[in-house]
């Protein structure tokens, strides 16, 4: 069956489609049906089934005689270590950790915050919670104390599992003082913490509150898997809310297992036993879905990578890992490839490694500009598939169904909607737009299994954030269009569509043009306030390593490029060369913050910012163009 038949098959019988997908999961009690309509636009999947995530991710593979297969490869160029854990070892480690947590009072429904770097123990902590039916909330390791405190107060965890430190190239990030600070700041206090002491830094433990990872597991009875309902929350993952208060996205157990398992073959085209690598972090949704859960549930080998695309030790580290571990499908963010391309524009490093094992590369996290895709196609010779999804959805909304049918790639499009997603382009009033017209991207309810059923203890906010704008639809917050072949194009976040003298223009479209300039490694376009035209576009470009031409020459060429490709209507005249762009730790460019600085407005420092000093550099560049006067 091709993609079209599969998609139409889902559309004509969603219930049958998802019940069949649920057959691939082990249930203690099979669900009576797939969809449970709670009324008032709230839905749950497989709600009355009983299952356990850890059993499906670990134990069942051991029971099936595959305990000797490697489950997790920890590859850390930062510490220079490599560690492989089989499914049988993983089961023992997770059962013991779960037993120790249970002995300290953790049971089904309790929350546990996990605050760890990219070590296998982070996955073991997640799986140990799942084994007991406890609800984990992973907070990105090294997050500021006040941000961690906000999450402690929202989730009210009984325990926090953390590491003594995280490692960045050339520096140690001290987690324990941040954790202590967060507990001091938080109104809610956890009963206890568990600290995984890394040899790079041994942290001080508070007597009676902090327990050593190894010590507290000594002599405990290993825990069995606790069956939970299909609608039992598996985890809470906080995503930055626009108002500053984080939104706790929740994932129900049954739908999470069914949907993620379905994606591994149908989207990522891997078979059980193959090695799959998502180069992300457990603190982000990609790390939850595609470092921890999906590969293990599907019986793959997953890679936990502690390093960076460049500098650990060089721009060849991706290719080395792929070659060393025979990776079949590789998933990373466009921003990572832009960093590699900036350091190695000709792709010299690729030639040093044998990457013949690799079938395809998947990009997600932000828009993949055509220039980056074309570069990656050129240097690797592999198919490059952009795909689009969100923290809220947990898996692909639109992508390449490579395991069903490899459709033609259209550069600039994440391809087609996945079964479960009825994607529509709407105008402001909620009416469907014609093919090729730019509008708000919305998904007809119900959303498929594995997506957010609501927000943690915040149903009103869930409705306000996602459901109220277009009744009967989930609002994605992205703008784009669908072409006549049904391919989706994501042009910008809805707030990145700017209005220049009445013309609605996509900043993403302008970024595409700038990225095509031979000297530009990376760029961002924002809309700044203008008395005459309402908004004006402004570009920031970072240059490829080794370019040393006068900056004003390059910015003049950039202005001319946008004028030639998009037209004078874009009114693109403001452009600056900068060393780097302000980003979140997961690589998203902080465009909204740049707009506020340009317009001299008050702004809250984003919690997820990678390096706050970059905002000062942006301010200097803005002032040189006559902005950021405040």
XYZ file of C-alpha atoms in Angstrom:
630
model
C 0.000 0.000 0.000
C 1.193 3.474 -0.874
C 0.903 6.611 1.244
C -2.353 7.726 -0.344
C -4.121 4.422 0.431
C -2.818 4.390 4.004
C -3.874 8.011 4.610
C -7.295 7.489 3.017
C -7.635 4.224 4.971
C -7.116 6.139 8.212
C -9.547 8.865 7.123
C -12.344 6.444 6.242
C -11.908 4.322 9.402
C -9.840 6.083 12.098
C -11.103 3.705 14.778
C -10.041 0.612 12.827
C -6.724 2.176 11.850
C -5.667 2.915 15.436
C -7.045 -0.340 16.888
C -4.886 -2.189 14.377
C -1.821 -0.077 15.307
C -2.552 -0.895 18.988
C -2.078 -4.619 18.229
C 1.691 -4.013 18.133
C 1.695 -3.068 21.846
C 1.511 -5.475 24.817
C -1.624 -4.799 26.904
C -2.472 -6.241 30.324
C -6.035 -5.494 29.302
C -6.844 -4.579 25.707
C -8.788 -1.350 25.194
C -12.459 -1.791 24.223
C -12.107 0.934 21.587
C -9.627 3.536 20.350
C -11.279 6.954 20.710
C -13.095 8.180 23.825
C -14.926 11.464 23.215
C -15.132 13.295 26.555
C -17.310 16.033 25.039
C -16.499 19.722 24.745
C -13.572 19.072 22.354
C -11.674 16.829 24.782
C -10.595 13.369 23.626
C -8.680 10.386 25.013
C -7.269 7.305 23.294
C -7.342 3.670 24.500
C -8.519 5.028 27.868
C -9.813 1.754 29.329
C -6.851 -0.414 28.313
C -4.174 -1.399 30.851
C -0.516 -1.378 29.881
C 2.960 -0.335 31.046
C 5.439 1.785 29.095
C 8.555 0.241 30.652
C 7.337 -3.293 29.916
C 6.833 -2.344 26.269
C 10.182 -0.545 26.028
C 12.349 -3.061 27.890
C 10.988 -6.280 29.402
C 9.065 -7.585 26.420
C 12.197 -7.607 24.242
C 14.040 -9.607 26.907
C 11.105 -12.024 27.175
C 11.134 -12.402 23.387
C 14.746 -13.632 23.556
C 16.423 -10.398 22.469
C 17.998 -9.514 25.831
C 21.488 -9.654 24.320
C 20.740 -6.892 21.809
C 22.232 -3.491 22.652
C 19.475 -1.129 23.777
C 21.497 2.018 24.523
C 24.852 3.214 23.208
C 26.283 6.088 25.236
C 28.805 7.924 23.071
C 30.425 10.863 24.822
C 33.170 12.637 22.889
C 33.277 15.167 25.748
C 34.485 12.540 28.244
C 35.992 10.266 25.581
C 33.917 7.282 26.745
C 31.733 4.687 25.039
C 29.306 2.444 26.922
C 26.837 -0.128 25.593
C 23.872 -1.466 27.601
C 21.906 -4.511 26.426
C 18.165 -4.901 26.882
C 18.774 -7.503 29.619
C 21.137 -5.182 31.506
C 18.738 -2.278 31.015
C 15.889 -4.293 32.529
C 17.979 -5.096 35.615
C 19.186 -1.529 36.029
C 15.717 -0.015 35.617
C 13.995 -2.594 37.871
C 16.546 -1.936 40.611
C 16.237 1.846 40.361
C 12.432 1.540 40.365
C 12.657 -0.726 43.423
C 14.755 1.869 45.249
C 12.296 4.650 44.364
C 9.387 2.478 45.517
C 11.181 1.769 48.812
C 11.293 5.560 49.329
C 7.549 5.859 48.753
C 7.214 6.583 45.011
C 4.067 5.036 43.585
C 1.634 5.314 40.678
C 0.585 8.917 39.997
C 3.427 10.531 41.977
C 5.481 13.079 40.066
C 9.263 12.887 39.776
C 11.377 15.632 38.230
C 14.457 14.471 36.301
C 17.263 17.002 35.845
C 20.091 15.254 34.008
C 22.597 15.510 31.185
C 22.971 13.131 28.249
C 23.848 9.971 30.159
C 22.062 6.578 30.014
C 20.992 7.095 33.630
C 18.625 9.835 32.397
C 16.751 7.256 30.292
C 16.888 4.754 33.163
C 15.277 7.337 35.463
C 12.491 7.947 32.916
C 11.898 4.210 32.473
C 11.997 3.541 36.240
C 9.224 6.122 36.723
C 7.233 4.510 33.900
C 7.748 1.097 35.517
C 6.012 2.315 38.686
C 3.364 4.412 36.937
C 4.971 7.558 38.364
C 4.711 10.652 36.140
C 8.095 12.081 35.208
C 8.883 15.616 34.195
C 12.297 15.999 32.638
C 13.739 19.490 32.969
C 16.689 20.297 30.733
C 19.883 19.866 32.744
C 21.464 23.167 33.755
C 18.204 25.121 33.514
C 18.293 28.189 35.771
C 17.247 27.680 39.413
C 14.199 29.968 39.220
C 12.930 28.150 36.096
C 13.380 24.777 37.791
C 11.568 26.154 40.863
C 8.555 27.190 38.759
C 8.332 23.619 37.439
C 8.695 22.154 40.944
C 5.770 24.300 42.097
C 3.628 23.287 39.129
C 4.323 19.532 39.084
C 4.738 19.133 42.884
C 7.181 16.218 42.636
C 7.668 13.783 45.493
C 11.278 13.285 44.347
C 13.875 14.876 42.079
C 16.493 12.781 40.294
C 19.521 14.791 39.196
C 23.167 14.507 38.274
C 26.007 16.301 40.015
C 26.956 18.068 36.781
C 26.641 18.330 33.026
C 29.513 18.770 30.608
C 29.911 21.304 27.833
C 33.026 21.546 25.670
C 35.625 23.074 27.988
C 33.415 23.564 31.033
C 31.547 21.753 33.760
C 27.960 22.875 34.428
C 27.281 22.589 38.160
C 23.785 21.098 38.496
C 23.682 20.560 42.249
C 23.908 24.248 43.313
C 21.156 25.027 40.762
C 19.009 22.231 42.190
C 19.617 23.387 45.779
C 18.749 26.943 44.758
C 15.562 25.792 43.038
C 14.395 23.802 46.075
C 15.072 26.857 48.261
C 13.028 29.067 45.920
C 10.135 26.623 45.445
C 7.129 26.647 47.744
C 6.674 22.901 47.235
C 9.513 20.796 48.674
C 10.288 17.286 47.381
C 10.539 14.491 49.974
C 13.977 13.500 48.717
C 16.437 13.769 45.830
C 18.639 11.175 44.159
C 21.982 12.419 42.859
C 23.984 10.618 40.202
C 27.569 11.592 41.033
C 29.707 12.013 37.927
C 33.448 11.688 38.274
C 33.953 15.177 36.791
C 32.316 16.677 39.859
C 31.165 15.091 43.101
C 28.445 17.216 44.676
C 27.715 17.816 48.348
C 24.704 15.812 49.582
C 22.344 17.197 52.226
C 22.000 14.640 55.026
C 18.504 13.131 55.087
C 17.299 14.742 51.857
C 19.835 13.840 49.138
C 20.663 10.223 48.344
C 23.490 8.827 46.258
C 22.293 7.099 43.057
C 24.242 3.898 43.705
C 24.051 3.885 47.492
C 20.281 4.175 47.680
C 19.819 1.189 45.346
C 21.939 -1.091 47.512
C 20.113 -4.246 48.638
C 16.639 -3.212 47.403
C 14.069 -5.546 45.900
C 13.731 -4.901 42.110
C 10.272 -3.623 41.082
C 7.931 -5.270 38.607
C 5.969 -3.223 36.042
C 2.754 -1.639 37.363
C -0.067 -1.744 34.778
C -1.705 1.671 34.264
C -4.786 2.849 32.362
C -4.417 3.953 28.762
C -5.278 7.518 29.843
C -2.805 7.577 32.751
C -0.295 10.416 32.206
C 3.117 9.043 31.250
C 4.873 12.376 31.677
C 4.654 16.141 31.855
C 6.945 18.150 29.587
C 7.038 21.893 30.067
C 7.145 24.066 26.998
C 7.793 27.786 27.283
C 4.517 29.647 27.485
C 4.237 33.079 25.887
C 3.123 34.567 29.203
C 6.279 33.361 30.934
C 4.539 30.615 32.934
C 5.493 27.255 31.407
C 2.812 25.012 29.916
C 2.838 21.400 31.128
C 2.149 19.237 28.082
C 0.951 15.802 29.177
C 1.126 12.514 27.336
C -1.287 9.656 27.991
C 0.324 6.214 28.211
C -1.691 4.165 25.707
C -1.759 6.577 22.793
C 1.896 7.467 23.375
C 2.982 3.830 22.984
C 0.797 3.125 19.962
C 1.656 6.276 18.007
C 5.408 6.249 18.676
C 5.727 2.577 17.820
C 3.853 3.186 14.537
C 6.234 5.991 13.524
C 9.465 3.993 13.765
C 8.816 1.878 10.669
C 6.366 4.074 8.778
C 8.243 7.376 9.071
C 11.835 6.557 10.064
C 11.922 3.267 8.149
C 13.865 1.228 10.709
C 13.282 -2.388 11.686
C 13.712 -3.841 15.199
C 17.436 -4.385 15.779
C 18.496 -1.406 13.617
C 20.389 1.482 15.216
C 18.493 4.768 15.291
C 20.003 8.087 16.342
C 18.254 11.306 17.304
C 20.927 13.898 18.104
C 18.936 15.914 20.606
C 18.611 16.102 24.385
C 16.350 14.268 26.840
C 15.147 17.678 28.048
C 13.318 18.282 24.750
C 10.387 16.447 23.172
C 12.662 14.879 20.542
C 14.671 13.316 23.361
C 11.527 11.947 25.021
C 10.030 10.540 21.841
C 13.082 9.539 19.819
C 16.031 9.024 22.145
C 14.120 7.252 24.891
C 10.690 5.867 24.092
C 10.023 5.172 20.411
C 13.291 3.364 19.582
C 13.112 1.179 22.695
C 9.413 0.353 22.343
C 10.104 -0.650 18.733
C 13.145 -2.742 19.709
C 15.834 -0.541 18.171
C 19.262 0.413 19.473
C 19.235 4.087 20.490
C 22.214 6.431 20.858
C 22.679 8.795 23.786
C 25.243 11.288 22.486
C 27.020 13.726 24.789
C 28.700 16.125 22.413
C 28.126 18.905 19.915
C 27.917 18.950 16.099
C 31.199 20.911 16.002
C 34.094 21.200 18.444
C 33.832 17.709 20.022
C 36.358 17.418 18.460
C 35.408 18.728 14.992
C 32.713 19.018 12.319
C 33.079 15.296 11.569
C 31.616 13.999 14.828
C 28.160 13.247 13.335
C 29.710 11.174 10.558
C 31.967 9.321 13.001
C 29.051 8.329 15.243
C 26.987 7.197 12.235
C 29.897 5.141 10.919
C 30.959 3.668 14.305
C 27.486 2.508 15.301
C 25.998 1.662 11.877
C 23.160 4.170 12.177
C 20.296 3.471 9.736
C 18.235 6.661 10.264
C 19.590 9.889 11.708
C 17.494 12.735 13.129
C 18.885 16.165 13.953
C 18.001 19.873 13.858
C 18.703 22.144 10.881
C 20.657 24.410 13.241
C 23.126 21.553 13.890
C 23.720 21.111 10.174
C 24.159 24.851 9.749
C 26.936 24.707 12.364
C 28.598 21.784 10.548
C 28.236 23.551 7.196
C 29.717 26.752 8.609
C 32.861 24.872 9.728
C 33.053 22.457 6.809
C 31.325 24.068 3.815
C 32.831 21.598 1.332
C 31.987 18.526 3.397
C 35.613 17.353 3.669
C 34.900 15.505 6.941
C 32.201 13.289 5.423
C 34.821 11.694 3.158
C 36.777 10.416 6.174
C 33.975 8.098 7.308
C 31.984 5.252 5.821
C 28.334 6.280 6.150
C 26.995 3.677 3.696
C 24.891 2.199 6.547
C 22.774 5.380 6.617
C 19.467 5.349 4.701
C 18.194 8.859 5.341
C 18.559 12.004 7.433
C 15.542 13.599 9.119
C 15.460 17.265 10.097
C 13.061 18.955 12.536
C 13.015 21.611 15.243
C 12.668 24.677 13.048
C 12.397 25.458 9.367
C 14.959 23.635 7.246
C 16.069 26.224 4.712
C 16.621 24.915 1.155
C 20.275 25.908 1.241
C 20.996 23.657 4.234
C 19.050 20.746 2.709
C 20.840 21.097 -0.624
C 24.213 21.225 1.135
C 23.401 18.088 3.150
C 22.161 16.252 0.038
C 25.348 17.230 -1.773
C 27.884 16.231 0.884
C 26.173 13.039 2.129
C 24.470 11.769 -1.020
C 21.553 10.690 1.216
C 17.861 11.599 1.122
C 17.209 14.542 3.452
C 13.686 14.576 4.861
C 12.382 17.649 6.614
C 9.477 16.909 8.937
C 7.346 19.090 11.154
C 5.875 18.550 14.596
C 5.715 20.147 18.042
C 6.266 19.481 21.724
C 2.490 19.369 21.927
C 2.065 16.617 19.327
C 5.003 14.415 20.362
C 5.418 13.045 16.836
C 5.223 14.047 13.178
C 2.301 16.137 11.927
C 3.701 16.283 8.388
C 6.680 14.367 7.085
C 7.986 11.775 4.677
C 6.307 8.378 5.134
C 9.553 6.687 4.066
C 8.616 3.265 5.430
C 5.327 3.298 3.496
C 6.456 5.068 0.341
C 9.324 7.456 -0.378
C 7.471 10.297 -2.086
C 9.333 12.913 -4.130
C 11.075 15.473 -1.905
C 10.003 19.062 -2.440
C 12.663 21.267 -0.931
C 11.140 23.702 1.531
C 8.251 21.369 2.413
C 8.091 18.791 5.228
C 6.008 16.771 2.728
C 2.586 15.412 3.633
C 0.289 15.007 6.662
C 0.586 11.751 8.601
C -2.428 9.530 9.283
C -4.259 10.991 12.271
C -3.727 14.585 11.172
C -6.370 16.315 9.043
C -4.324 19.458 8.352
C -6.097 22.563 7.029
C -5.090 26.112 6.144
C -7.546 28.647 7.564
C -8.044 32.386 7.210
C -8.548 34.625 10.251
C -12.270 33.789 10.321
C -11.576 30.042 10.251
C -12.525 29.395 6.620
C -10.391 26.965 4.568
C -8.024 28.648 2.089
C -7.292 27.627 -1.496
C -4.140 25.648 -2.409
C -1.120 27.956 -2.460
C -2.615 30.589 -0.146
C -0.842 31.522 3.103
C -2.917 31.074 6.264
C -2.976 29.619 9.768
C -2.217 25.892 9.972
C -4.803 24.020 12.034
C -5.594 20.351 12.619
C -9.194 19.138 12.682
C -10.109 17.540 16.017
C -9.646 14.956 17.369
C -5.865 14.985 17.342
C -4.367 11.486 16.934
C -3.046 9.258 19.762
C 0.231 10.378 21.362
C -0.600 14.087 21.190
C -1.513 16.254 24.169
C -4.999 15.536 25.595
C -4.797 18.688 27.732
C -2.281 20.617 29.880
C -1.265 19.566 33.401
C -3.838 21.050 35.808
C -4.671 23.773 33.285
C -7.626 22.852 31.105
C -8.717 26.485 30.640
C -5.272 27.416 29.463
C -5.266 24.406 27.115
C -8.485 25.643 25.520
C -7.292 29.235 25.326
C -3.898 28.287 23.860
C -5.015 25.753 21.275
C -8.782 25.357 20.809
C -10.576 28.681 21.190
C -9.325 30.535 18.095
C -10.684 28.026 15.554
C -13.579 26.010 17.073
C -13.283 22.315 16.177
C -9.598 22.664 15.385
C -6.238 22.530 17.137
C -4.348 25.745 16.376
C -0.687 24.985 15.659
C 0.558 28.561 15.909
C 2.308 28.144 12.565
C 1.456 29.753 9.251
C 1.839 28.139 5.873
C 0.116 26.731 2.822
C -0.720 23.460 1.099
C 0.122 23.092 -2.594
C -1.966 21.371 -5.251
C -0.200 18.039 -4.560
C -1.139 18.134 -0.877
C 2.374 19.048 0.307
C 2.473 21.349 3.310
C 4.776 24.372 3.552
C 5.508 25.941 6.941
C 6.411 29.560 6.333
C 6.682 30.980 9.847
C 5.217 31.052 13.308
C 1.942 32.976 13.033
C 3.639 35.891 14.823
C 6.460 35.855 12.212
C 4.099 36.730 9.373
C 4.674 40.469 9.090
C 2.430 43.110 7.636
C 4.334 45.559 5.459
C 2.003 48.306 4.221
C -0.907 45.868 4.058
C 1.075 43.042 2.431
C 1.293 39.847 4.508
C 4.849 38.574 4.102
C 6.623 35.579 5.560
C 9.923 36.266 7.289
C 10.757 32.622 6.561
C 10.571 33.283 2.841
C 13.095 36.113 3.214
C 15.375 33.940 5.357
C 15.386 31.385 2.549
C 16.667 34.021 0.138
C 19.385 35.276 2.507
C 20.533 31.721 3.307
C 21.217 31.192 -0.405
C 23.939 33.905 -0.386
C 27.267 32.052 -0.729
C 28.886 33.822 2.269
C 25.929 33.434 4.652
C 26.084 30.493 7.084
C 22.959 31.368 9.039
C 20.416 34.157 9.180
C 17.248 35.469 10.799
C 14.647 37.973 9.612
C 12.364 39.801 12.036
C 9.638 42.408 11.627
C 10.326 45.723 13.380
C 7.797 48.492 13.978
C 7.657 51.273 11.402
C 5.472 54.385 11.606
C 4.876 54.526 7.877
C 4.444 50.888 6.870
C 3.420 49.251 10.153
C 6.283 46.779 10.022
C 9.565 46.489 8.168
C 11.692 43.383 7.730
C 15.207 43.380 9.176
C 17.842 40.758 8.452
C 20.748 39.437 10.517
C 23.379 37.289 8.814
C 26.267 35.205 10.199
C 29.105 34.546 7.776
C 30.715 31.253 6.831
C 34.089 30.618 8.519
C 36.889 32.170 6.493
C 34.872 34.898 4.724
C 36.651 38.248 5.152
C 34.969 40.636 2.723
C 33.732 44.070 3.862
C 30.439 43.660 5.718
C 28.654 46.503 3.928
C 29.329 44.792 0.579
C 27.689 41.606 1.836
C 24.655 43.389 3.330
C 24.136 45.333 0.058
C 24.131 42.029 -1.833
C 21.655 40.584 0.677
C 19.290 43.538 0.226
C 19.520 43.170 -3.571
C 18.854 39.407 -3.353
C 15.610 39.898 -1.408
C 14.572 42.689 -3.789
C 15.218 40.428 -6.801
C 13.595 37.289 -5.396
C 10.642 38.630 -3.386
C 10.283 42.085 -4.929
C 10.272 45.700 -3.797
C 7.024 45.001 -1.891
C 9.151 43.353 0.824
C 10.740 46.772 1.527
C 13.870 44.928 2.689
C 16.604 47.497 3.364
C 17.801 46.780 6.897
C 20.491 44.135 7.209
C 23.411 43.589 9.596
C 26.280 41.124 9.863
C 26.537 39.582 13.348
C 28.831 36.943 14.851
C 26.024 34.763 16.169
C 22.280 34.664 16.690
C 20.494 34.353 20.040
C 19.070 30.833 20.347
C 17.421 28.480 22.761
C 19.440 25.472 23.811
C 17.543 23.359 21.311
C 18.606 25.681 18.502
C 15.500 27.798 17.892
C 16.309 31.416 17.046
C 14.761 33.839 19.552
C 13.139 36.099 16.959
C 10.400 37.447 19.253
C 13.004 38.630 21.771
C 15.006 40.318 18.985
C 11.831 42.163 17.903
C 11.267 43.456 21.448
C 14.859 44.731 21.680
C 14.557 46.429 18.269
C 11.291 48.104 19.278
C 12.789 49.152 22.658
C 10.163 47.181 24.575
C 10.488 45.486 27.931
C 11.225 41.776 27.632
C 11.712 38.792 29.924
C 14.978 36.920 29.355
C 13.845 33.608 27.806
C 14.455 30.703 30.193
C 15.808 28.490 27.452
C 18.404 30.969 26.111
C 21.777 29.399 25.389
C 23.969 32.502 25.901
C 22.415 35.778 27.146
C 25.504 37.768 26.065
C 24.397 37.407 22.434
C 21.421 39.710 23.105
C 23.851 42.544 23.907
C 25.665 41.941 20.602
C 22.310 42.081 18.768
C 21.457 45.312 20.559
C 24.701 46.917 19.341
C 23.935 45.845 15.752
C 20.389 47.224 16.073
C 21.620 50.549 17.432
C 23.949 50.885 14.446
C 20.816 50.682 12.247
C 18.984 53.266 14.359
C 16.891 50.852 16.445
C 16.886 49.679 20.101
C 17.132 53.275 21.283
C 15.559 52.644 24.687
